[in-house]
Short mmCIF file of N, CA and C in Angstrom, two decimals:
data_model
loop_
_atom_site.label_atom_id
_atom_site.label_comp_id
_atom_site.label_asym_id
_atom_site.label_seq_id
_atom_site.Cartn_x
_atom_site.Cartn_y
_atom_site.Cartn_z
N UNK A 1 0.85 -1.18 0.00
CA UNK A 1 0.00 0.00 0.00
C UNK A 1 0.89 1.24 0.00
N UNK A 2 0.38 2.15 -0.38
CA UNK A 2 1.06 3.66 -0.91
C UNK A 2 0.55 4.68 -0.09
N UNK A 3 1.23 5.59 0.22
CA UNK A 3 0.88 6.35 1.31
C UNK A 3 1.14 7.67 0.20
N UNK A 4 0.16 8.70 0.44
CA UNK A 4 0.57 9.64 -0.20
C UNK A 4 0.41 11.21 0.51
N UNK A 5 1.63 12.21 -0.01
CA UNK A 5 1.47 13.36 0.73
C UNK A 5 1.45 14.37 -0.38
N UNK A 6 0.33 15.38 0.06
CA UNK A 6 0.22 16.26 -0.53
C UNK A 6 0.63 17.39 -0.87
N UNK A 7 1.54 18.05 -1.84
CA UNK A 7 2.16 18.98 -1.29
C UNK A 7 2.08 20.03 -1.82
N UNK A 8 1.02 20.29 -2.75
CA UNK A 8 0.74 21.57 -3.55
C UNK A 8 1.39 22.10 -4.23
N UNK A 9 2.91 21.24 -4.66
CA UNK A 9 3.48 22.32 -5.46
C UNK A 9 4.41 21.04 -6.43
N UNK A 10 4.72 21.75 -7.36
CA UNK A 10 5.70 20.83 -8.32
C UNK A 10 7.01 20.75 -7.73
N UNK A 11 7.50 19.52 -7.77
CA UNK A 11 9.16 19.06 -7.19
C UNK A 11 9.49 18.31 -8.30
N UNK A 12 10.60 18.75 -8.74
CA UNK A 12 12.04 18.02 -9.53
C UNK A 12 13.02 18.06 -9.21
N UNK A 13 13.71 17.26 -8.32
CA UNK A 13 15.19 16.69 -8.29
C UNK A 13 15.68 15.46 -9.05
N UNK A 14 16.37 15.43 -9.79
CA UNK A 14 16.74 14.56 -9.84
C UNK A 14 15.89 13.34 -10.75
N UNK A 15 15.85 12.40 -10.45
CA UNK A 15 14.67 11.44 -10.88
C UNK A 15 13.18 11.68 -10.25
N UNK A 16 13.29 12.73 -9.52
CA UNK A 16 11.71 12.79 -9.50
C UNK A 16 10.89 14.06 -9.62
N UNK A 17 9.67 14.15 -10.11
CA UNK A 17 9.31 15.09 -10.83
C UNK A 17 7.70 14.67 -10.54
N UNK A 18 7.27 15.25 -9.63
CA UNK A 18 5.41 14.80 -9.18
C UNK A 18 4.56 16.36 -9.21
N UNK A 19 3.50 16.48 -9.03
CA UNK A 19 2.37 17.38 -9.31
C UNK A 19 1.15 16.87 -8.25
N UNK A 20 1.12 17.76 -7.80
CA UNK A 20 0.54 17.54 -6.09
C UNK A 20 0.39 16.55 -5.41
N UNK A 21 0.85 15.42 -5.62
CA UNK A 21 1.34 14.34 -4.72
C UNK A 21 2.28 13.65 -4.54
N UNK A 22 3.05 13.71 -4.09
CA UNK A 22 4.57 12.56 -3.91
C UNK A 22 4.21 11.51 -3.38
N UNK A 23 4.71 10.41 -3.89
CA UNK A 23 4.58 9.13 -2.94
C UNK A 23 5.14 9.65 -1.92
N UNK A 24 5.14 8.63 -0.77
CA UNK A 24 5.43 8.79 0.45
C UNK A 24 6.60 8.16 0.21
N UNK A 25 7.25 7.00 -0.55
CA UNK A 25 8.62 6.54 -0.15
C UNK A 25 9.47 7.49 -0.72
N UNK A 26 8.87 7.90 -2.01
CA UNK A 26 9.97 9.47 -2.85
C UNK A 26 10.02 10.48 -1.86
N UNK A 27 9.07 10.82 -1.23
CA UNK A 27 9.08 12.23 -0.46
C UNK A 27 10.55 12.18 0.44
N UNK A 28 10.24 10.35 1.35
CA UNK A 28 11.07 10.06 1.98
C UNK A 28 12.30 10.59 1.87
N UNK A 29 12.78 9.43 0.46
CA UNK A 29 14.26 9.60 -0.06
C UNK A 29 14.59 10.77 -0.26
N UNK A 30 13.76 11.78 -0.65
CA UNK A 30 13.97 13.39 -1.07
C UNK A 30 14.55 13.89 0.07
N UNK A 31 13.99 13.79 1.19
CA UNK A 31 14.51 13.94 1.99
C UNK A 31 15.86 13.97 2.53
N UNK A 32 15.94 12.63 2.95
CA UNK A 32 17.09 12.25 3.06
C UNK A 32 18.26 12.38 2.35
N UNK A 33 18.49 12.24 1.22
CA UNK A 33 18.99 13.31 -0.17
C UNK A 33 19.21 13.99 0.44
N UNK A 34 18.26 15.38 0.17
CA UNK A 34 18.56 17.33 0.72
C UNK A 34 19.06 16.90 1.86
N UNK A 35 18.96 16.23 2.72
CA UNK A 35 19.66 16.15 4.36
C UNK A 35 21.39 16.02 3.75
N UNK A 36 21.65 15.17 3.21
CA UNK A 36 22.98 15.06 2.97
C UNK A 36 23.90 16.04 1.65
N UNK A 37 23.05 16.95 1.34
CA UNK A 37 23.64 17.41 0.71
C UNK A 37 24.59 18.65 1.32
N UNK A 38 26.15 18.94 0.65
CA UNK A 38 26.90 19.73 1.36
C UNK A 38 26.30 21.04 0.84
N UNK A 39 26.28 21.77 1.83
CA UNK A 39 25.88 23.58 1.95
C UNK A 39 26.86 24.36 1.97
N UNK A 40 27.58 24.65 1.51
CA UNK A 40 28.89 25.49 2.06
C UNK A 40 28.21 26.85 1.29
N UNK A 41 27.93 27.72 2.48
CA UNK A 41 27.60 29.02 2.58
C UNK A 41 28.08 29.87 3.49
N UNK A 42 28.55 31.18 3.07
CA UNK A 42 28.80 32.24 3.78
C UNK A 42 28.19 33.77 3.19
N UNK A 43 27.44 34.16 4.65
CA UNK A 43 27.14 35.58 4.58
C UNK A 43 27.85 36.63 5.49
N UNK A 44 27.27 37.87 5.07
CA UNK A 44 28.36 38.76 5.40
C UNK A 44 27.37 40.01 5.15
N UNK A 45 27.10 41.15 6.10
CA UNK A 45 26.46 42.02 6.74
C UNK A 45 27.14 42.95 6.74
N UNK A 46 27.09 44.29 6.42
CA UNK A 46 27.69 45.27 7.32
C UNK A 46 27.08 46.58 7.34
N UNK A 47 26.79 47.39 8.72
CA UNK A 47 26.20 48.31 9.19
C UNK A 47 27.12 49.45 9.29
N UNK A 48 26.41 50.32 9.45
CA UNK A 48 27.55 51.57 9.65
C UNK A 48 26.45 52.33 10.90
N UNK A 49 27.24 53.36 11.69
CA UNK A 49 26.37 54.13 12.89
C UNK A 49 25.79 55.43 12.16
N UNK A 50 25.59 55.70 11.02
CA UNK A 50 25.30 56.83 10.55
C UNK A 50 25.16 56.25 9.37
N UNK A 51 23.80 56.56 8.97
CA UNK A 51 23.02 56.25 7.46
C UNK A 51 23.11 57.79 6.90
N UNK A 52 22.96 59.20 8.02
CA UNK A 52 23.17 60.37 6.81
C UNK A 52 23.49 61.05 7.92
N UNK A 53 24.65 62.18 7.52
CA UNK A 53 25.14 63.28 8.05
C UNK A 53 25.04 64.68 7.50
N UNK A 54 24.39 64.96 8.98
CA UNK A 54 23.95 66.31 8.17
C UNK A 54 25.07 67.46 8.88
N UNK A 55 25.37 68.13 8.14
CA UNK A 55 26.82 69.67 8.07
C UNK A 55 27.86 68.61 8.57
N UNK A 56 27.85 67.93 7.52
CA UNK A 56 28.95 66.87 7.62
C UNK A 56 30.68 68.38 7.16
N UNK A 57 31.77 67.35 8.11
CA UNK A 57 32.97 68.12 7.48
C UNK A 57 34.11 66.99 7.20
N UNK A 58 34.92 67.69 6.96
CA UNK A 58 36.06 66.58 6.27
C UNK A 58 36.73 66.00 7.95
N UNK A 59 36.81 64.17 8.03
CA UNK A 59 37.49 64.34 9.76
C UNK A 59 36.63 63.23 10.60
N UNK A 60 35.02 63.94 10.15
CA UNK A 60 33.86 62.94 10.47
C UNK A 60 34.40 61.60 10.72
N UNK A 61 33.97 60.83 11.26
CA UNK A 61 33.76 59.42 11.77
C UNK A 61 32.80 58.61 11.35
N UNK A 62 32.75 57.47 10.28
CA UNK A 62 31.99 56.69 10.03
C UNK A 62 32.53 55.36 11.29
N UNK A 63 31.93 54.34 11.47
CA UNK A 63 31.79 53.21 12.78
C UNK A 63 31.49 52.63 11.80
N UNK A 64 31.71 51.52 11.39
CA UNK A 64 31.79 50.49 10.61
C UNK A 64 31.68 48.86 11.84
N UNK A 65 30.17 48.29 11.43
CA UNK A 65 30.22 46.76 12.21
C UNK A 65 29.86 45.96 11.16
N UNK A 66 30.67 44.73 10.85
CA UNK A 66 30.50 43.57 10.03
C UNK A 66 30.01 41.88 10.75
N UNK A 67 29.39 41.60 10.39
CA UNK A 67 29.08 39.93 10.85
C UNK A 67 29.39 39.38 9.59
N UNK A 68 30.37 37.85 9.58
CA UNK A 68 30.58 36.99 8.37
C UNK A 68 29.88 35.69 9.15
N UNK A 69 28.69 35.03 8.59
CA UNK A 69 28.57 33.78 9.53
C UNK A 69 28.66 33.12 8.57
N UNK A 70 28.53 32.00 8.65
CA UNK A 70 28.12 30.15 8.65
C UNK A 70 26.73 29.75 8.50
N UNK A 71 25.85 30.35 7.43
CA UNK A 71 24.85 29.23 7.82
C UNK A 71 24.75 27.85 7.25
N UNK A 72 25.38 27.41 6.53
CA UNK A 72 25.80 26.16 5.54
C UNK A 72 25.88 24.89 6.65
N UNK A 73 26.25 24.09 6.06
CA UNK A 73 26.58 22.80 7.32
C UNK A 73 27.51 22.18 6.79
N UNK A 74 28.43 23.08 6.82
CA UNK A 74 30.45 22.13 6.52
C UNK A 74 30.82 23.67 6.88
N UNK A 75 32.32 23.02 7.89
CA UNK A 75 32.62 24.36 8.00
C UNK A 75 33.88 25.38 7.01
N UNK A 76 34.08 26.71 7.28
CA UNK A 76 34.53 27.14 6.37
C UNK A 76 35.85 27.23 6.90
N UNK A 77 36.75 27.60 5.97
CA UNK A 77 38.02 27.57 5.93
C UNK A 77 38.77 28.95 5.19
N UNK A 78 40.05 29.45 5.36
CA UNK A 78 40.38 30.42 4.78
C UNK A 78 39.38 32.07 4.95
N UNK A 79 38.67 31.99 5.47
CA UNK A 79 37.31 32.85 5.60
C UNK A 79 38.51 34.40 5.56
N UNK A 80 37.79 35.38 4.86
CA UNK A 80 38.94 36.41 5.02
C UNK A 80 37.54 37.34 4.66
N UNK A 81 37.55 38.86 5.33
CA UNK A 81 36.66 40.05 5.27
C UNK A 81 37.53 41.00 3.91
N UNK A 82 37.23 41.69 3.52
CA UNK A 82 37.86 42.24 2.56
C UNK A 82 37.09 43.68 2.58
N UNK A 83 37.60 44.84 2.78
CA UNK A 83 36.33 46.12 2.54
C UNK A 83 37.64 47.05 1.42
N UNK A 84 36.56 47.38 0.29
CA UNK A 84 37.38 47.96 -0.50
C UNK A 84 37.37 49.81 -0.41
N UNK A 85 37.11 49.69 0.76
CA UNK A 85 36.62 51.82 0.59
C UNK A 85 38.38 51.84 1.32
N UNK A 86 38.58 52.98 0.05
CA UNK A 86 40.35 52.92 0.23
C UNK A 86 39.90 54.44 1.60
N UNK A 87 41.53 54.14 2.05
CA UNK A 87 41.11 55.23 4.00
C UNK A 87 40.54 53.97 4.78
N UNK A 88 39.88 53.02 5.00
CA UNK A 88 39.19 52.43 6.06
C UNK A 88 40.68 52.10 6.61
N UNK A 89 40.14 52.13 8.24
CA UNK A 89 40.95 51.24 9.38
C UNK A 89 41.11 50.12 8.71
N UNK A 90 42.00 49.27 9.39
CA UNK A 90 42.50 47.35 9.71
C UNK A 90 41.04 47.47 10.51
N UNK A 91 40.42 46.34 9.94
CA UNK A 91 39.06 45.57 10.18
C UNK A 91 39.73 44.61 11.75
N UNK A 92 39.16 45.10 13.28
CA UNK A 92 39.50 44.22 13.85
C UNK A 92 38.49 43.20 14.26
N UNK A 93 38.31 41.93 13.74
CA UNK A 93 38.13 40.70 13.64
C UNK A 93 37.61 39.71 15.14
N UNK A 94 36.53 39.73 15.56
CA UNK A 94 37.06 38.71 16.99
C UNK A 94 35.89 37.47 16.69
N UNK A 95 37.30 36.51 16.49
CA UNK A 95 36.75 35.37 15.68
C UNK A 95 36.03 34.13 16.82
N UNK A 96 35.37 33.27 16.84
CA UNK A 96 34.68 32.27 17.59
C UNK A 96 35.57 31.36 18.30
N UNK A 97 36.59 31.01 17.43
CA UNK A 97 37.33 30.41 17.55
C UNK A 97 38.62 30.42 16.74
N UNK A 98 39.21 29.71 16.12
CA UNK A 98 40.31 29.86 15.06
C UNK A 98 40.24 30.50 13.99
N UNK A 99 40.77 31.87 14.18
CA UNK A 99 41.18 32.89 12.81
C UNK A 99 40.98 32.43 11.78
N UNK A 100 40.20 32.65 10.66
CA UNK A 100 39.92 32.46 9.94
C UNK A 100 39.06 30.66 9.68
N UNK A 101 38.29 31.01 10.87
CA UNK A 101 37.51 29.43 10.27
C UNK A 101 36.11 29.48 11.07
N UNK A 102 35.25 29.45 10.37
CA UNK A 102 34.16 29.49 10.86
C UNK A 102 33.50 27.61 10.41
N UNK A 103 32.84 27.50 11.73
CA UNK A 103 32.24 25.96 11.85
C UNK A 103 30.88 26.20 11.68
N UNK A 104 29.97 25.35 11.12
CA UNK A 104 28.46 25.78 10.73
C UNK A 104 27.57 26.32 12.18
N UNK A 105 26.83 27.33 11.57
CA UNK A 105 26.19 28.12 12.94
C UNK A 105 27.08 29.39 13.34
N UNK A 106 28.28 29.76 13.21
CA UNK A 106 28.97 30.23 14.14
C UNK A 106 29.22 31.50 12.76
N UNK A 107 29.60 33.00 13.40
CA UNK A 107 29.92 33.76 13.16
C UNK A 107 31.12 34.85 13.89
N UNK A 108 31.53 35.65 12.83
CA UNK A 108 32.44 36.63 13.63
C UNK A 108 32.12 37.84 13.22
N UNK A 109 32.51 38.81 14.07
CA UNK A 109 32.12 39.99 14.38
C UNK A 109 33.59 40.89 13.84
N UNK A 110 33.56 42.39 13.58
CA UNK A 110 34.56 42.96 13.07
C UNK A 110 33.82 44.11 13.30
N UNK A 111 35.18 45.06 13.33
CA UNK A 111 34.59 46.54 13.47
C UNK A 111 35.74 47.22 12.10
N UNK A 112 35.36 48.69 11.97
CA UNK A 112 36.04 49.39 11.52
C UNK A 112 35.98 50.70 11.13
N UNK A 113 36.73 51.86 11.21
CA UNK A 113 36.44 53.25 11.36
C UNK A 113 36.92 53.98 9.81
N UNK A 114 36.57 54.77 9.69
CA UNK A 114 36.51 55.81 8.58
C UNK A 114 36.31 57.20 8.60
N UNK A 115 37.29 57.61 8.12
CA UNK A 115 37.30 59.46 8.35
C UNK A 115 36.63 59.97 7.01
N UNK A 116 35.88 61.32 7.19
CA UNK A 116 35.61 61.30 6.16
C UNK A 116 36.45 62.27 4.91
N UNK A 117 36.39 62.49 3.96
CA UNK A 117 37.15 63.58 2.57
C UNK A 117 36.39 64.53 2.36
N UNK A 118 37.06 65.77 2.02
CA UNK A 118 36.63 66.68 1.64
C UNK A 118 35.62 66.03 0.16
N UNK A 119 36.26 65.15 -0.23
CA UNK A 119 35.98 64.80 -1.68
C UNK A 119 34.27 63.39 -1.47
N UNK A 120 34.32 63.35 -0.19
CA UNK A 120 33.10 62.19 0.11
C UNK A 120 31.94 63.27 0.11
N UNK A 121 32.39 64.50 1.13
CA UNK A 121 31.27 65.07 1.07
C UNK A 121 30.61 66.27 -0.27
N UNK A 122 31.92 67.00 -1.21
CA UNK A 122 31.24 67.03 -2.22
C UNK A 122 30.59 66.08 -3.28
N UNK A 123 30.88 65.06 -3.23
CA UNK A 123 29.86 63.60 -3.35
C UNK A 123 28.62 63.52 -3.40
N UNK A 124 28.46 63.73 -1.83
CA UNK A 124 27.26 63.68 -0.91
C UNK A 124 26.94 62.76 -0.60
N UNK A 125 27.83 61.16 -0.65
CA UNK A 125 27.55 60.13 -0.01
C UNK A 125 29.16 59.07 -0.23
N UNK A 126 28.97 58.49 1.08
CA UNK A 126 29.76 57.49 1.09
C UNK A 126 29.29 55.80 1.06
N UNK A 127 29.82 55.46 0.13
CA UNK A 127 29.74 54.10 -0.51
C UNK A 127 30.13 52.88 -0.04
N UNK A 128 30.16 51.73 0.61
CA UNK A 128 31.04 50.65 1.27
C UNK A 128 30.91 49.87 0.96
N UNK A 129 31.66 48.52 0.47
CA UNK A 129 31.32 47.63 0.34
C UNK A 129 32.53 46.37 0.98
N UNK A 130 31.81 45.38 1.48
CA UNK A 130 33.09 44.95 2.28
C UNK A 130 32.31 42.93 1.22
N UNK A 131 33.55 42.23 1.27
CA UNK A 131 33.51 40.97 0.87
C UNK A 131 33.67 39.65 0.90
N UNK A 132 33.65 38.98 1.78
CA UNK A 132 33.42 37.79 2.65
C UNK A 132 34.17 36.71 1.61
N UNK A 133 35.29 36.06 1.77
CA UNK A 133 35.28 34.81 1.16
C UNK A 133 35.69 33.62 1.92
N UNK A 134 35.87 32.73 1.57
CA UNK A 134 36.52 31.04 2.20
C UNK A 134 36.52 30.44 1.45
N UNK A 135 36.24 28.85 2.05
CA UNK A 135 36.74 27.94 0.97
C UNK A 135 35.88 26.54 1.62
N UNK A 136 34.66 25.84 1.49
CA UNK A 136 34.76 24.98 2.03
C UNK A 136 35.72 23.74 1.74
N UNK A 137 34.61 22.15 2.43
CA UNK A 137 36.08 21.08 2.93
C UNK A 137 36.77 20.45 1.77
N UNK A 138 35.93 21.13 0.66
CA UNK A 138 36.60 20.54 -0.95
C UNK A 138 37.45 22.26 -1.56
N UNK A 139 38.07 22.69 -1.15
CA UNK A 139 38.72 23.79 -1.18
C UNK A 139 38.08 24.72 -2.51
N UNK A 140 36.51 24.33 -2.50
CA UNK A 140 35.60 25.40 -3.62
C UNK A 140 35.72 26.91 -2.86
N UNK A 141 35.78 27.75 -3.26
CA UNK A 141 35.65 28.92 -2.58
C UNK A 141 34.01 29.40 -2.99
N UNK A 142 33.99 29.94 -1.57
CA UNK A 142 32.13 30.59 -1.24
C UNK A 142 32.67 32.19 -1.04
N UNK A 143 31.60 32.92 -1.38
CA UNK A 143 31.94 34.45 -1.37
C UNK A 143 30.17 35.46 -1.00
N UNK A 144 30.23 36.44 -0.23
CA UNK A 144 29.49 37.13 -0.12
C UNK A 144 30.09 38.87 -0.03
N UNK A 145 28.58 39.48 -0.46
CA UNK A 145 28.75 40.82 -0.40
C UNK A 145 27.77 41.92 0.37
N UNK A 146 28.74 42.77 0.64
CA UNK A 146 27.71 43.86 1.37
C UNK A 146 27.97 45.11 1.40
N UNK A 147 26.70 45.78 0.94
CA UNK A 147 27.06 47.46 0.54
C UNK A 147 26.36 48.27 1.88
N UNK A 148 26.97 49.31 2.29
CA UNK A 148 26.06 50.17 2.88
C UNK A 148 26.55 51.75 2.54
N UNK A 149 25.41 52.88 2.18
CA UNK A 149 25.57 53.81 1.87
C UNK A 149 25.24 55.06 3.32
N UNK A 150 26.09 55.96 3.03
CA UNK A 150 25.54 56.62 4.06
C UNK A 150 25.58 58.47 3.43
N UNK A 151 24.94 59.17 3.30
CA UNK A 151 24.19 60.16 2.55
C UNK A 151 25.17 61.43 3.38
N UNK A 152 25.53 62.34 2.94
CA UNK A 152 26.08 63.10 3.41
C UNK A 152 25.70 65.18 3.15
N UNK A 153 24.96 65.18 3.52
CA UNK A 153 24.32 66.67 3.90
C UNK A 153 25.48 68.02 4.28
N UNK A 154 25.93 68.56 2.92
CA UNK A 154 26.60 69.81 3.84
C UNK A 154 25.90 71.26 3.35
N UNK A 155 25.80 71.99 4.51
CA UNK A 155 25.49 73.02 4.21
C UNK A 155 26.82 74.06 4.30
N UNK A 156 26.79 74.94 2.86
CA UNK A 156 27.86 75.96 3.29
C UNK A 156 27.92 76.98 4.40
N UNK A 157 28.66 77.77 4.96
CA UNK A 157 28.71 78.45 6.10
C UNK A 157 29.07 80.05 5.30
N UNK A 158 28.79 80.51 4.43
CA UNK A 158 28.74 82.00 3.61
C UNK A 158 27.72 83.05 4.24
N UNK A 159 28.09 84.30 3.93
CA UNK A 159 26.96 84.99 3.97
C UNK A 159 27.46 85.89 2.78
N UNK A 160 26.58 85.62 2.24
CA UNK A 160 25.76 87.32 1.11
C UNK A 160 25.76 88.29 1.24
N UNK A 161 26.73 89.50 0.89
CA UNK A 161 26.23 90.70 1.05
C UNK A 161 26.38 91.80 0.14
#
């Protein structure tokens, strides 16, 4: 006898390919399958303490916080932060455990500071983008990205007369 589950939607992996019902022993194996399949994923976040400055001057202080985690299930290896806004601080890093290796679940935290340019604020915004890579346990490299902008408001200090 056949047990069947309903699942409202079309599935194709592989050898199987059903329309609102899976057997129950396919659903099974599907399962079990996606359970074993390797995930090697990494994300990567980053915030800044100021989204817009207003009578911004050249000197300003951007605060720069990054998270790189693990949500995959193999852990990563080689893991390195990368931020390309030329002027940023050394990104300091405080890792879970071993520098550069994140184990599934687990993340690290990083900070980093930024002055600002005469040349950011005739701009009128500063741009960031910082870049997450590693390598999982088959030495494929995984990569993420993250932008944050922060708007920069100056008013001149003249008077007219």
């Amino acid at each position: 006898e056949r047990k069947f589950l309903s699942t409202g939607i079309r599935v194709h992996l592989g050898q199987f390919t059903c329309d609102q019902v899976v057997c129950h022993e396919q659903a099974k194996e599907l399962n079990e399958m996606m359970a074993n399949q390797v995930a090697a994923i990494i994300e990567v976040v980053k915030d800044v303490d100021k989204k817009k400055i207003d009578n911004a001057k050249a000197g300003d202080i951007l605060n720069y916080t990054f998270t790189v985690s693990n949500p995959g299930n193999v852990p990563l290896t080689e893991v390195v932060l990368t931020d390309v806004l030329e002027g940023i601080s050394e990104l300091a890093i405080t890792w879970p455990g071993e520098a550069g290796v994140l184990l599934p679940g687990e993340s690290a935290k990083a900070t980093a500071t930024y002055a600002l340019t005469q040349d950011d604020i005739n701009k009128g915004s500063v741009e960031n983008t910082v870049i997450a890579t590693g390598k999982d346990p088959s030495g494929n490299p995984v990569k993420d990205d993250s932008v944050v902008k922060t708007e920069i408001v100056y008013k001149a200090d003249f008077t007219v007369v």
